[in-house]
Amino acid sequence: MILPIVFAVLIAIAHYWSDRFCKVCREFGEQMFSFVAGIATVYVFLGLYPEFYRQARFLSPYAMTSVLLGFAVLYVVDKEIYRKTSRSERRFDLEMAHGVGLMAYYLVVGIALYRLTEVSVRSGVLFFIPVFIYSGISAMSLYGLRLTDARKTELSYLEMMQGFCVLAGAFIAQFFFIPSSFMIYLVGLVAGILTYVVFRDMLPKGKQGEPLYFVVGGAIYLVLIAVLWTL
């Protein structure tokens, strides 16, 4: 099928241009950061989790442990980085760890996108839209990060790999058989990883952020999700 490959290319492009888009967003400071955080939060709870539940509801309740595992693994990695790296290296190492987690997310997105579009074009489109929007704002997780130019270049290569993972996932689904039960556990795993990344990297900390913009961003995206549910 060509359509899921097209969807994967569009998501990869959105992710690649996310950094350029978010550089413009940062000119508006904490207001835009809070707005994007609201969108990302609604995406996790009302976009990613319902999709996982729809696939996992026929399996054992133990399928939910994959979400916990994804969250816990990244948490443990973070703590090990804090314990074993110097302050100067810590920010970069954390971003690398979260970036690898996002690579897993995009790989599974590519697989799920192909599988859902194969079932029906409608299912593929409904899955594609929220993922595409999230991909366009994902670079906001680097908001306020102070890195050297060399480190920023290394992270930009990682972002390119994340975009490539979407295409790789779609091609894997096209040429290899993946059992549905295994796929569901993979989706749960990356749901846990992405939950940690969003709450750790994208939500404003302490006195930072503007609650009103967070609510507005979440409300606008909630309306979009509600419209998609009615289709």
PDB file of C-alpha atoms in Angstrom, residues 8 100 140:
ATOM      1  CA  ALA A   8       4.935   8.117   7.172  1.00  0.00           C
ATOM      2  CA  VAL A 100      16.290   7.107  21.809  1.00  0.00           C
ATOM      3  CA  MET A 140       9.462  21.962  22.136  1.00  0.00           C
TER       4      MET A 140
END
